[in-house]
JSON list of C-alpha atoms in Angstrom, two decimals:
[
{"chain": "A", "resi": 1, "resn": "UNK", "atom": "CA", "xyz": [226.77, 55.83, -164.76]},
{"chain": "A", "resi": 2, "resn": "UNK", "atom": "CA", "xyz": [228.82, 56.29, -161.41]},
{"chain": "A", "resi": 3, "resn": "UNK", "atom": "CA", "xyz": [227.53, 55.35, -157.92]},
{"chain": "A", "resi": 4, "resn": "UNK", "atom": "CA", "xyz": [226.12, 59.28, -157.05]},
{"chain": "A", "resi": 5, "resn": "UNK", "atom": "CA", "xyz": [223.49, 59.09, -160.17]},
{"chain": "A", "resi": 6, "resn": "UNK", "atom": "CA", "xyz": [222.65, 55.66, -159.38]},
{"chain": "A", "resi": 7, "resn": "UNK", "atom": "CA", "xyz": [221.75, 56.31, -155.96]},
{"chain": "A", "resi": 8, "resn": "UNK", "atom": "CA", "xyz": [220.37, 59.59, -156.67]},
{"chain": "A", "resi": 9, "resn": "UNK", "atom": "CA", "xyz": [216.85, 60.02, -155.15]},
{"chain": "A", "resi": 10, "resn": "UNK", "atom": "CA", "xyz": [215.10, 59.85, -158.46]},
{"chain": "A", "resi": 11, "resn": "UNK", "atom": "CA", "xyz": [216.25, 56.72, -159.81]},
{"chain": "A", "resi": 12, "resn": "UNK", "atom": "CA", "xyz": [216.08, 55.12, -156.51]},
{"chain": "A", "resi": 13, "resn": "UNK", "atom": "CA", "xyz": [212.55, 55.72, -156.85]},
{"chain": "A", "resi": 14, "resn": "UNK", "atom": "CA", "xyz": [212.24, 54.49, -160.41]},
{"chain": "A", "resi": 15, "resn": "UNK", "atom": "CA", "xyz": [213.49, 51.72, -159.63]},
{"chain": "A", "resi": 16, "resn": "UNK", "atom": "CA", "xyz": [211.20, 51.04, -156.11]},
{"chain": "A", "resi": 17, "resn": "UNK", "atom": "CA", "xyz": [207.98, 52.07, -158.90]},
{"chain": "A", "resi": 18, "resn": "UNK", "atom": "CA", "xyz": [209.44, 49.56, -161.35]},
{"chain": "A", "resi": 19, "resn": "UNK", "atom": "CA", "xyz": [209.79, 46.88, -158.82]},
{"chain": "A", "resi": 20, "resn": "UNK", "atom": "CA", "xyz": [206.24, 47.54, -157.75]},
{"chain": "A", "resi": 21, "resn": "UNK", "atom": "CA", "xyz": [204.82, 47.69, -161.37]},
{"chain": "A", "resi": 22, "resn": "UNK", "atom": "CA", "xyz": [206.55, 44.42, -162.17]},
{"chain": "A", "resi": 23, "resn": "UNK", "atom": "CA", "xyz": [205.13, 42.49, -159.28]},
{"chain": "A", "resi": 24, "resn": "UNK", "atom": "CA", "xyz": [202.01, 43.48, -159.18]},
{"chain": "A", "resi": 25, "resn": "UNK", "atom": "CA", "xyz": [200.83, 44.87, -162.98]},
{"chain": "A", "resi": 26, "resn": "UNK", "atom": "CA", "xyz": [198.64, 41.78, -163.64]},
{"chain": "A", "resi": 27, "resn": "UNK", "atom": "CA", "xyz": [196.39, 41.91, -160.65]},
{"chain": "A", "resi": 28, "resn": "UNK", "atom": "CA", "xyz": [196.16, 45.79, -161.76]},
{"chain": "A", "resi": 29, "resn": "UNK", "atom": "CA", "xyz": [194.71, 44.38, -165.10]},
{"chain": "A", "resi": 30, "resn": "UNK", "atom": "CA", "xyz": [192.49, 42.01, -163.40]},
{"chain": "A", "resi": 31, "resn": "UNK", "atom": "CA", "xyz": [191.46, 44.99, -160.96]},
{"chain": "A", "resi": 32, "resn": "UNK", "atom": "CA", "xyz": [189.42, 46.35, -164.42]},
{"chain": "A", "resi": 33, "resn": "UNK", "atom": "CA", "xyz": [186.65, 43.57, -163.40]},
{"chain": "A", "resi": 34, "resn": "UNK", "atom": "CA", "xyz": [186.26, 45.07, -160.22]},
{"chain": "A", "resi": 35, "resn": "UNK", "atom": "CA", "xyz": [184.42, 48.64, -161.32]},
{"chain": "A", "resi": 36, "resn": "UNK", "atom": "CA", "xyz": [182.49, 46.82, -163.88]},
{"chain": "A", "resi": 37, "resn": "UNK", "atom": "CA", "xyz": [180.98, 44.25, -161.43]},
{"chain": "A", "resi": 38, "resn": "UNK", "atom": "CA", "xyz": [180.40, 47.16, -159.47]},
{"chain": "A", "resi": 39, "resn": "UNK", "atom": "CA", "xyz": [177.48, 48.37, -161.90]},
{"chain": "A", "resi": 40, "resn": "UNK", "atom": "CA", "xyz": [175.39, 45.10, -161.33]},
{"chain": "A", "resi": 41, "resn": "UNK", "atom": "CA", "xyz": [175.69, 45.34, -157.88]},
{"chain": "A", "resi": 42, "resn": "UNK", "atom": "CA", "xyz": [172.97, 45.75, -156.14]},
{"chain": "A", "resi": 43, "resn": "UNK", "atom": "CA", "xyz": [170.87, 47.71, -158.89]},
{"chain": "A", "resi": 44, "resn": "UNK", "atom": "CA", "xyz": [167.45, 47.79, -159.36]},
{"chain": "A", "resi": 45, "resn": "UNK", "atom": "CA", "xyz": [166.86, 47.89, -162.98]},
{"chain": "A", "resi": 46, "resn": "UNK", "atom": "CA", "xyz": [163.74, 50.20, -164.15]},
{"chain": "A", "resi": 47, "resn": "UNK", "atom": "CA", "xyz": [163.57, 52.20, -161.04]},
{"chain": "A", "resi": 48, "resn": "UNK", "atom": "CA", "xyz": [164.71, 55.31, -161.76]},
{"chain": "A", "resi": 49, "resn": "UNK", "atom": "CA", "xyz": [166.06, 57.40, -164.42]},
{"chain": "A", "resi": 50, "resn": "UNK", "atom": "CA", "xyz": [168.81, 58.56, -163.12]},
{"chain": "A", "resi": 51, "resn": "UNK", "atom": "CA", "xyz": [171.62, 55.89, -161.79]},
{"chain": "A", "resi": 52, "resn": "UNK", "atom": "CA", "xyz": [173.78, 57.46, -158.57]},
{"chain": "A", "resi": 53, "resn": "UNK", "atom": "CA", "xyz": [177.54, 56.17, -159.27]},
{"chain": "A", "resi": 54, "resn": "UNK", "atom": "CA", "xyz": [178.16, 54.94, -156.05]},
{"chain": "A", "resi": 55, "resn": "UNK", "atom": "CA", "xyz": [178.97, 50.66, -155.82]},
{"chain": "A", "resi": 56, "resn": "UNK", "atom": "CA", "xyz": [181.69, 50.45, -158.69]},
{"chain": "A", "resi": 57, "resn": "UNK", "atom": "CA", "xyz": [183.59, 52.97, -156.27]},
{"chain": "A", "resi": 58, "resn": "UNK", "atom": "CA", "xyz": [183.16, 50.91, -153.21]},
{"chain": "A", "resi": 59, "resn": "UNK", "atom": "CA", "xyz": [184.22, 47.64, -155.15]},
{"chain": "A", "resi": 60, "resn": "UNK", "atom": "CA", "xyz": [186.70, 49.67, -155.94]},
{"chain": "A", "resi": 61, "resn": "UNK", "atom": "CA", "xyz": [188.04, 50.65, -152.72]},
{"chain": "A", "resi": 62, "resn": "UNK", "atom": "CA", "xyz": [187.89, 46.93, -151.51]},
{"chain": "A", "resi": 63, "resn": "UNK", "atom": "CA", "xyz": [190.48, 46.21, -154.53]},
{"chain": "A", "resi": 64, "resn": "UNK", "atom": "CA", "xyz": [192.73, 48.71, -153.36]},
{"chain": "A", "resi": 65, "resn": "UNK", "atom": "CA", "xyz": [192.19, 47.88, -149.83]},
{"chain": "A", "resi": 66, "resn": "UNK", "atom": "CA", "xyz": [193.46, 44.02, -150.50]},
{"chain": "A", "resi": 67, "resn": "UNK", "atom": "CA", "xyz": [196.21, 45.89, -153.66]},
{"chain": "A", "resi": 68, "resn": "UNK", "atom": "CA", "xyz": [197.89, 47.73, -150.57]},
{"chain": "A", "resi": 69, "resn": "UNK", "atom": "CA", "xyz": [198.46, 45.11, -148.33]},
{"chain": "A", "resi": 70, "resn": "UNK", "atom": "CA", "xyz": [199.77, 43.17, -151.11]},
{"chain": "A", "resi": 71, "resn": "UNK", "atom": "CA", "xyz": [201.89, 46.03, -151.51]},
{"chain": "A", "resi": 72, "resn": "UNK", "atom": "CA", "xyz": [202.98, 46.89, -148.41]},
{"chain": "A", "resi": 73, "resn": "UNK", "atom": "CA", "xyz": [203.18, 44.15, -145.84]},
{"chain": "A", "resi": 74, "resn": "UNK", "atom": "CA", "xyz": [206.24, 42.68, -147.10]},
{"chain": "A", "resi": 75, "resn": "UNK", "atom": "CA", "xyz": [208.20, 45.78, -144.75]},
{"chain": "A", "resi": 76, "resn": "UNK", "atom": "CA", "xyz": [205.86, 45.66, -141.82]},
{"chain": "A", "resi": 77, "resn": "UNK", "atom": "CA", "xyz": [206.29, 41.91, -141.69]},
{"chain": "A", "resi": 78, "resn": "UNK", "atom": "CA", "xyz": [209.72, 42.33, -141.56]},
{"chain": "A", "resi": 79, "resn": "UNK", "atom": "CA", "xyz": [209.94, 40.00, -144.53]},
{"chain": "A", "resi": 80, "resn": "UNK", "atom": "CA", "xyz": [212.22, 42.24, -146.49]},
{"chain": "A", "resi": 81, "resn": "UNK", "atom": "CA", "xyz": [214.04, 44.18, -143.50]},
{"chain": "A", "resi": 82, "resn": "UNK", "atom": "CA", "xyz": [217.33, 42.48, -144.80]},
{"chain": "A", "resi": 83, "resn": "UNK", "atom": "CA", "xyz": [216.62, 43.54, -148.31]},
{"chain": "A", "resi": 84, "resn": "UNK", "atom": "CA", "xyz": [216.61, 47.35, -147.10]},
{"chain": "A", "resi": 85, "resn": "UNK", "atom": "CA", "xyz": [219.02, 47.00, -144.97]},
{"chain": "A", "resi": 86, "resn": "UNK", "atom": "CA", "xyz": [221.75, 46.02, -147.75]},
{"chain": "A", "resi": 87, "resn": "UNK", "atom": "CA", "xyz": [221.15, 48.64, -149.74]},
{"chain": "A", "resi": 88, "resn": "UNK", "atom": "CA", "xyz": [222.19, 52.40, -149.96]},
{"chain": "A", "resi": 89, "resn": "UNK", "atom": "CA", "xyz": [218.73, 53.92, -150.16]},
{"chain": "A", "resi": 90, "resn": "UNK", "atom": "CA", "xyz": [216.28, 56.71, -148.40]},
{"chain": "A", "resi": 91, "resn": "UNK", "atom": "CA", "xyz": [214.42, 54.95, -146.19]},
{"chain": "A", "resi": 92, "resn": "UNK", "atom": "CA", "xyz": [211.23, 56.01, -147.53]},
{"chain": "A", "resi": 93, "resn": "UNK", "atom": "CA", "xyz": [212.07, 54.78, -150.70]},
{"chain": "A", "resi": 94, "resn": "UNK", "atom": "CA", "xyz": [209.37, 51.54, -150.87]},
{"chain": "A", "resi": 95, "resn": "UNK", "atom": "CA", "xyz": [207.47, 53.51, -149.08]},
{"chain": "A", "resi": 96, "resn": "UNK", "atom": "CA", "xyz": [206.92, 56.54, -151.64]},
{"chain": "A", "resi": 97, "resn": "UNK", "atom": "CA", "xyz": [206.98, 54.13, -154.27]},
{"chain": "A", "resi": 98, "resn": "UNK", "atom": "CA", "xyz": [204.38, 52.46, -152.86]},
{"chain": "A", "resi": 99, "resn": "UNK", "atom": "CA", "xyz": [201.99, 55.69, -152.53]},
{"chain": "A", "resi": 100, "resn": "UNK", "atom": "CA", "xyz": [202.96, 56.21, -156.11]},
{"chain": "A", "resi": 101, "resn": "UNK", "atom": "CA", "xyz": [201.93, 53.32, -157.64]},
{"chain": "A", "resi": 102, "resn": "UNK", "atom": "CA", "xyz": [198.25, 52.88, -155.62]},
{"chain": "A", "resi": 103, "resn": "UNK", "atom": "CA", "xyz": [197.80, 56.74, -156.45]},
{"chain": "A", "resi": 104, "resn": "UNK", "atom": "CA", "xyz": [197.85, 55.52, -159.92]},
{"chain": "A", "resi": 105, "resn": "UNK", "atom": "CA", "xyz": [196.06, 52.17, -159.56]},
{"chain": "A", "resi": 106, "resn": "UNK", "atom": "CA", "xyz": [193.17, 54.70, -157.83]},
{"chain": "A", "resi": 107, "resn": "UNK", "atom": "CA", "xyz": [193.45, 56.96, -160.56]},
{"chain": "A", "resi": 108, "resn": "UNK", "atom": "CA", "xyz": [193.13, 53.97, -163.64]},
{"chain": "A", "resi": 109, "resn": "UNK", "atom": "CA", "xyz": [190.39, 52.48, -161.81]},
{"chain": "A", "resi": 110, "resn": "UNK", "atom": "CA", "xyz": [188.29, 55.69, -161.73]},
{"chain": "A", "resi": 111, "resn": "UNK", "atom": "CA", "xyz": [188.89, 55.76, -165.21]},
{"chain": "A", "resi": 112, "resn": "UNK", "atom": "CA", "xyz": [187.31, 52.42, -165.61]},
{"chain": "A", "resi": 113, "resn": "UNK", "atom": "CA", "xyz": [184.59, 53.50, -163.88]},
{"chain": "A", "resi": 114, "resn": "UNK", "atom": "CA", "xyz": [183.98, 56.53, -166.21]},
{"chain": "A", "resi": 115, "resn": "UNK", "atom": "CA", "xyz": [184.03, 54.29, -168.77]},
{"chain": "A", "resi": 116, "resn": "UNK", "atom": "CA", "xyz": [181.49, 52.16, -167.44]},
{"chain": "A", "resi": 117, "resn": "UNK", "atom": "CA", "xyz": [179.28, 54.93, -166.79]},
{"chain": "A", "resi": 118, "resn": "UNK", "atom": "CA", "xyz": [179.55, 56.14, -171.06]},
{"chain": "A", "resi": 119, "resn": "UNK", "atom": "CA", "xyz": [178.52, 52.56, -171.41]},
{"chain": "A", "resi": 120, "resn": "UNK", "atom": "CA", "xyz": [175.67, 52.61, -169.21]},
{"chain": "A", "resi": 121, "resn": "UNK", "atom": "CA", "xyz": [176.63, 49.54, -167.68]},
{"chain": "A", "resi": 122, "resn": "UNK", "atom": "CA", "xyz": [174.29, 47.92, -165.37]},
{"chain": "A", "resi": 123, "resn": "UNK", "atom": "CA", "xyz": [171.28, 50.56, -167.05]},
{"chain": "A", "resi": 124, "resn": "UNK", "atom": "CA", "xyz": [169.35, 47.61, -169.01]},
{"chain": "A", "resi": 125, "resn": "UNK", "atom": "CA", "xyz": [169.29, 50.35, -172.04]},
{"chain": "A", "resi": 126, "resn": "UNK", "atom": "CA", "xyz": [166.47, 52.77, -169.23]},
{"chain": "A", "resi": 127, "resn": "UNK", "atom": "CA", "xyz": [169.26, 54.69, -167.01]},
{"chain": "A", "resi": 128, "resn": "UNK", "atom": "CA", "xyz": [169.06, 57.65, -168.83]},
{"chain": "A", "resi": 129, "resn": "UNK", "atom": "CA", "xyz": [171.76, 59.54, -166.12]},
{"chain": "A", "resi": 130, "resn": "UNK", "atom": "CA", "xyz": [174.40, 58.27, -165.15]},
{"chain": "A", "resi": 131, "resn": "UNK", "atom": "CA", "xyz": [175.44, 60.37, -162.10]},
{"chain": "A", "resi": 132, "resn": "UNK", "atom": "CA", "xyz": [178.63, 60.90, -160.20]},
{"chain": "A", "resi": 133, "resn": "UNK", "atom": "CA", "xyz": [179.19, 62.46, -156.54]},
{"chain": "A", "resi": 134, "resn": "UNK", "atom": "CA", "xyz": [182.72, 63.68, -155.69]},
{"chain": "A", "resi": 135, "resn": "UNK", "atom": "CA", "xyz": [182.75, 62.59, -152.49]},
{"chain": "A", "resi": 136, "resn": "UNK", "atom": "CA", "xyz": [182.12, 59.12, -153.57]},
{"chain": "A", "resi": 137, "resn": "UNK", "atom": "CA", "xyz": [185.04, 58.95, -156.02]},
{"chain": "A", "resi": 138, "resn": "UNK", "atom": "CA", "xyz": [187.48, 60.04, -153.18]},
{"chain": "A", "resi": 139, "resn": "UNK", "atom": "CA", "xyz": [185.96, 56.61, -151.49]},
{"chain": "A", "resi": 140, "resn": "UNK", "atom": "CA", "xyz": [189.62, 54.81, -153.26]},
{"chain": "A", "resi": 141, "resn": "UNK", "atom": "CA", "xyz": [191.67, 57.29, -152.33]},
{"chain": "A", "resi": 142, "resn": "UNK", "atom": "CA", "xyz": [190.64, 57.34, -148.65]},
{"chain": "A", "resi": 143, "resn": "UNK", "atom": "CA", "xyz": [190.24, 54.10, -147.98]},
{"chain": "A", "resi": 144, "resn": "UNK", "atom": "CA", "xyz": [193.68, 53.64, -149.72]},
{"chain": "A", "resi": 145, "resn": "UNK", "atom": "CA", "xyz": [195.44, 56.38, -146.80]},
{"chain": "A", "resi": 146, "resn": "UNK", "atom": "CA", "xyz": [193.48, 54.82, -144.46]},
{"chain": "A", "resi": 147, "resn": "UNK", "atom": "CA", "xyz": [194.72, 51.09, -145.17]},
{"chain": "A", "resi": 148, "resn": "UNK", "atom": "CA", "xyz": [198.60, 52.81, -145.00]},
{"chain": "A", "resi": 149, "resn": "UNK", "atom": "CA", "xyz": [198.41, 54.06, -141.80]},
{"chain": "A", "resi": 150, "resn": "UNK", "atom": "CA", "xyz": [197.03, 51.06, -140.66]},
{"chain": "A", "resi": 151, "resn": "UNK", "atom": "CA", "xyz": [200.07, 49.23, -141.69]},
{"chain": "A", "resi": 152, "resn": "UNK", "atom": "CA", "xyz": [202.50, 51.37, -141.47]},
{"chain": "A", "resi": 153, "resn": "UNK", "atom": "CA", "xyz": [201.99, 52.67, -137.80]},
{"chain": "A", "resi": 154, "resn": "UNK", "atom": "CA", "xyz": [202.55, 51.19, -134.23]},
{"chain": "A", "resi": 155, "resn": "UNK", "atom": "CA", "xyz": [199.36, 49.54, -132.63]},
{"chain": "A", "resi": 156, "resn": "UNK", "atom": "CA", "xyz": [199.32, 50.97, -129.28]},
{"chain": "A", "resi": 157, "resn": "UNK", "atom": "CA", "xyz": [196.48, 52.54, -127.34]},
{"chain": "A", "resi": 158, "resn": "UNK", "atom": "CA", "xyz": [196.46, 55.50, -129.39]},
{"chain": "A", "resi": 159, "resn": "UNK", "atom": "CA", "xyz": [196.64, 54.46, -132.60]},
{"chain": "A", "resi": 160, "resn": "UNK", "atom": "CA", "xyz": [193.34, 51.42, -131.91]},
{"chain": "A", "resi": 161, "resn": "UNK", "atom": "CA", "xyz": [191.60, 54.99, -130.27]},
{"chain": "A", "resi": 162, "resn": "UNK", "atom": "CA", "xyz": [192.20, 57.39, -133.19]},
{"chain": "A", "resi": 163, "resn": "UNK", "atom": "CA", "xyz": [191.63, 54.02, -135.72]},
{"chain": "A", "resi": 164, "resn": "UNK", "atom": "CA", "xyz": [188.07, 53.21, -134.09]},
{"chain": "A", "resi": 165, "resn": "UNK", "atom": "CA", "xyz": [187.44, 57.10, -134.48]},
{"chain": "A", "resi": 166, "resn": "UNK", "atom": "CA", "xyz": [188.21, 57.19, -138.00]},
{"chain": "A", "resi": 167, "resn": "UNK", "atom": "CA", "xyz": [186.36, 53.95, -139.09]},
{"chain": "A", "resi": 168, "resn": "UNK", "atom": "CA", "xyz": [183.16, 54.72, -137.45]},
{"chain": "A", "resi": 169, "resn": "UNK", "atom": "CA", "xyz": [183.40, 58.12, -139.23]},
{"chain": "A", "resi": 170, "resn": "UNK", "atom": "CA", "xyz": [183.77, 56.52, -142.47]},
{"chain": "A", "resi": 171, "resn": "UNK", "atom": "CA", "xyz": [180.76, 54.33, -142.18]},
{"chain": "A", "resi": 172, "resn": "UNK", "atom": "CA", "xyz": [178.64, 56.08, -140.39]},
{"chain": "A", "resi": 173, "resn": "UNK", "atom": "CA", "xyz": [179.18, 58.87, -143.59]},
{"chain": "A", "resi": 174, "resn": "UNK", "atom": "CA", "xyz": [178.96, 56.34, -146.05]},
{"chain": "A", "resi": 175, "resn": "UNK", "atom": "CA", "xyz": [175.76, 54.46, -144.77]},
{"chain": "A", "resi": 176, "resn": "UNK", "atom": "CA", "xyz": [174.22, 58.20, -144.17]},
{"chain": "A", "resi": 177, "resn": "UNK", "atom": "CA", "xyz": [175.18, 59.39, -148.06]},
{"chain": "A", "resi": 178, "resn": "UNK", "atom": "CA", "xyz": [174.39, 55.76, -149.34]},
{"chain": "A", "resi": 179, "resn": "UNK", "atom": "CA", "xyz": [170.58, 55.54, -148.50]},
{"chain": "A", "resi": 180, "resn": "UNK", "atom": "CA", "xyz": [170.22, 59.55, -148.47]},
{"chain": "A", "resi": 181, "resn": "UNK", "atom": "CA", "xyz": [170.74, 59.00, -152.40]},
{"chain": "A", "resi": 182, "resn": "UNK", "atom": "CA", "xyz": [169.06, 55.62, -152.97]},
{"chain": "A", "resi": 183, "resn": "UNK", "atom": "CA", "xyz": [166.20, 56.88, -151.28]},
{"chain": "A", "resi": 184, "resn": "UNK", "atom": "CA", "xyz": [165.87, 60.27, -152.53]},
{"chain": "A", "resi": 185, "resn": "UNK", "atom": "CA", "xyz": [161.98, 60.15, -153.97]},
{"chain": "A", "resi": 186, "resn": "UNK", "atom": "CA", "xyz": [161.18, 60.51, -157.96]},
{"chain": "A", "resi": 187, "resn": "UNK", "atom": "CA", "xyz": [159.31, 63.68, -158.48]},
{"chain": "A", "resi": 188, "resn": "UNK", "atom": "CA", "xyz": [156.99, 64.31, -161.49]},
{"chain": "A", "resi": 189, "resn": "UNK", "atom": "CA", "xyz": [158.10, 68.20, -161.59]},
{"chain": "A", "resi": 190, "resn": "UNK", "atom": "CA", "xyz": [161.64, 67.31, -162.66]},
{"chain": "A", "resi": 191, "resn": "UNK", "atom": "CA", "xyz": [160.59, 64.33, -164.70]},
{"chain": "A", "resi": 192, "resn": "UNK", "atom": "CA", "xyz": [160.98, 61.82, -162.32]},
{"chain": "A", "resi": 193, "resn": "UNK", "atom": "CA", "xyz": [164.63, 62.55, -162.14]},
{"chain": "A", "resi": 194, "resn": "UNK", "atom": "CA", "xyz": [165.30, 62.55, -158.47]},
{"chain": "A", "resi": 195, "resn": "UNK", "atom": "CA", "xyz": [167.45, 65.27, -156.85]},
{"chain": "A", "resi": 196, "resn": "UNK", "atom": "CA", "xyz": [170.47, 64.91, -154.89]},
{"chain": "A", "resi": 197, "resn": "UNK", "atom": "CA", "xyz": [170.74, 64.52, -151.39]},
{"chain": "A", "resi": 198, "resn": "UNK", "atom": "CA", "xyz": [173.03, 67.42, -150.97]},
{"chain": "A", "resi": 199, "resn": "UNK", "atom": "CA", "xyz": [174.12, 70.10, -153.40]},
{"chain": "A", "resi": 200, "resn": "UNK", "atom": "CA", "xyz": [176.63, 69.81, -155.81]},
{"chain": "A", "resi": 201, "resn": "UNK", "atom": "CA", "xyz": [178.99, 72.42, -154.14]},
{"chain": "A", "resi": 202, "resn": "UNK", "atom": "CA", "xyz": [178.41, 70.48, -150.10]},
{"chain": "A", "resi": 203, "resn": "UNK", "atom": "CA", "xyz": [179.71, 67.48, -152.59]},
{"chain": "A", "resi": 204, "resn": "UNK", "atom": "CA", "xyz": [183.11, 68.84, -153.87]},
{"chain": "A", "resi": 205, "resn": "UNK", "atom": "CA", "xyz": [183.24, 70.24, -150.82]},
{"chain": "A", "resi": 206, "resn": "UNK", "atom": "CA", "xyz": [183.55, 67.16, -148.90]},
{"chain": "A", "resi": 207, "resn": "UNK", "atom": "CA", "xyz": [185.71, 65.64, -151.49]},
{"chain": "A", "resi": 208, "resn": "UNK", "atom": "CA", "xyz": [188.00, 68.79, -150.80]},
{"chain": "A", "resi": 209, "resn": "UNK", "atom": "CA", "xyz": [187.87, 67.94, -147.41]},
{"chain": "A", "resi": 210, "resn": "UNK", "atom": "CA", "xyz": [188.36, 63.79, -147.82]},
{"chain": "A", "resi": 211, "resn": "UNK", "atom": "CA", "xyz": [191.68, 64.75, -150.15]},
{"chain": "A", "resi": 212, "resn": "UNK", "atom": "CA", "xyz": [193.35, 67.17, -147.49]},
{"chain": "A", "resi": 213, "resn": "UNK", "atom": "CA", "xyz": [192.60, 64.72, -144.83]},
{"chain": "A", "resi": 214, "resn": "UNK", "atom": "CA", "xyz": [194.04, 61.54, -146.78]},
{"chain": "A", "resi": 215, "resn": "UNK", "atom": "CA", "xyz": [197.61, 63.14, -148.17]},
{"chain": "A", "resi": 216, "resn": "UNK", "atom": "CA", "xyz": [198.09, 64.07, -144.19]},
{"chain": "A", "resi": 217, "resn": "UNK", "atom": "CA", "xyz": [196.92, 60.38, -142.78]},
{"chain": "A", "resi": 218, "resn": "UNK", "atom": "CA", "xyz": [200.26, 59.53, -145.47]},
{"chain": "A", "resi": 219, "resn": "UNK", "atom": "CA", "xyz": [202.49, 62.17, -144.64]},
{"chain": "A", "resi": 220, "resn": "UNK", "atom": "CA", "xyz": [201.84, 61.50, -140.74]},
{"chain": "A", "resi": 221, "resn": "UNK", "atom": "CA", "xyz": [202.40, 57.99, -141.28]},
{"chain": "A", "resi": 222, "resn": "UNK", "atom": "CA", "xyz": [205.72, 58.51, -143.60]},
{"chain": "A", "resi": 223, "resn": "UNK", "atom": "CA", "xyz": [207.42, 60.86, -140.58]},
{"chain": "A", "resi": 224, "resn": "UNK", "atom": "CA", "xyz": [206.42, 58.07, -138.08]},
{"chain": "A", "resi": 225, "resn": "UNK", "atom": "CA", "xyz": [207.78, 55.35, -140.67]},
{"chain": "A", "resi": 226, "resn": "UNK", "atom": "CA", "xyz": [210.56, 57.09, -141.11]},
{"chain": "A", "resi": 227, "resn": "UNK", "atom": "CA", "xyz": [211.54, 57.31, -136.83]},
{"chain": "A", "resi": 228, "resn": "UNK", "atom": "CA", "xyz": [210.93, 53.21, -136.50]},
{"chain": "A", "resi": 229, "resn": "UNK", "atom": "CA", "xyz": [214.02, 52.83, -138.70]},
{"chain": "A", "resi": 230, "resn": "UNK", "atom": "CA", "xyz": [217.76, 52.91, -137.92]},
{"chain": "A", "resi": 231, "resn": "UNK", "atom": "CA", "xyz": [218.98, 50.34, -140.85]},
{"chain": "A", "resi": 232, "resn": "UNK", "atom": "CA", "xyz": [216.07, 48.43, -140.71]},
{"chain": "A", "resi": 233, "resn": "UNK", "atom": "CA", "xyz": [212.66, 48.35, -138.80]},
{"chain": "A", "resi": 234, "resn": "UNK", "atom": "CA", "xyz": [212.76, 48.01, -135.13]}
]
């Protein structure tokens, strides 16, 4: 192999995944736990028949919230700058590779939570419904661009105002969707299954919405990651 394929873009990023998936596969294992404790979280067993899928995500996106600072701190601590700077490589490199490998992570952990629900964890053998919003399962994802740009970015005045704005958007959502659901009355017409807050449709929508918004909080935070380096970080 001569020196242009080895530095070629797509090996350089093989090799950034690879380093990634060899550092941190095993806490990615133990992260399985994480969406299964989720179902005995804060359930109330013999309530209802229908169970709302909404804790194993959060527990979920706390994983992935301490997964991406394990992943990414070592360049925003400067711990690795000489590292980087040593080697022929995009910038972006780690970076990408870094996006790449908590997409995944996101991805097998909503797996594990699908799983959970065929299970019926957490249902005590009553849960009869196991039942998913799509705005909840972008809850990883999100919280996952969010967590970047926090890194990633300069902490001026700007960045604490637009941070404050976005936080207090996220939770003021989630605590509006959580008990919207949870307390959504049983109705004997239907069964006693109890209806959804919003429509299916206002649902995908958001998660539309909550996808668009998190690939541009990373691709705003890769151009501004990109001007803070000239051989290393500044």
């Amino acid at each position: 192999m001569n020196a242009p394929d080895f530095y070629s873009p797509s090996r350089q990023f093989r090799r950034a995944l690879t380093r990634d998936w060899r550092l941190h596969s095993i806490e990615l294992l133990c992260g399985i736990l994480y969406p299964v404790i989720g179902f005995y979280v804060g359930h109330r067993v013999g309530q209802s028949q229908v169970y709302p899928v909404i804790v194993p995500f959060l527990v979920t996106a706390a994983f992935l919230f301490y997964l991406t600072r394990r992943l990414c701190l070592p360049e925003v601590k400067r711990s690795s700058v000489f590292c980087y700077f040593n080697l022929p490589q995009d910038r972006l490199m780690a970076l990408d590779a870094h996006v790449a490998f908590l997409g995944m992570a996101s991805l097998w952990l909503t797996v594990w939570v699908l799983a959970g629900s065929l299970l019926k964890l957490g249902g005590a053998g009553f849960t009869a419904c196991y039942r998913w919003h799509p705005d909840f399962v972008m809850v990883p994802f999100f919280t996952t661009a969010l967590t970047i740009r926090h890194l990633y970015l300069k902490h001026g005045m700007a960045f604490w105002r637009d941070s404050v704005l976005w936080y207090l958007l996220l939770m003021t959502w989630l605590v509006w969707r959580f008990y919207g659901i949870i307390e959504q009355p049983s109705r004997s017409v239907n069964n006693y299954w109890p209806d959804r807050s919003l429509s299916l449709t206002t649902e995908w929508a958001t998660a539309a919405i909550m996808a668009a918004v998190a690939v541009w909080l990373v691709h705003t935070t890769r151009i501004q990651w990109r001007q803070r380096q000239i051989g290393g970080i500044r």
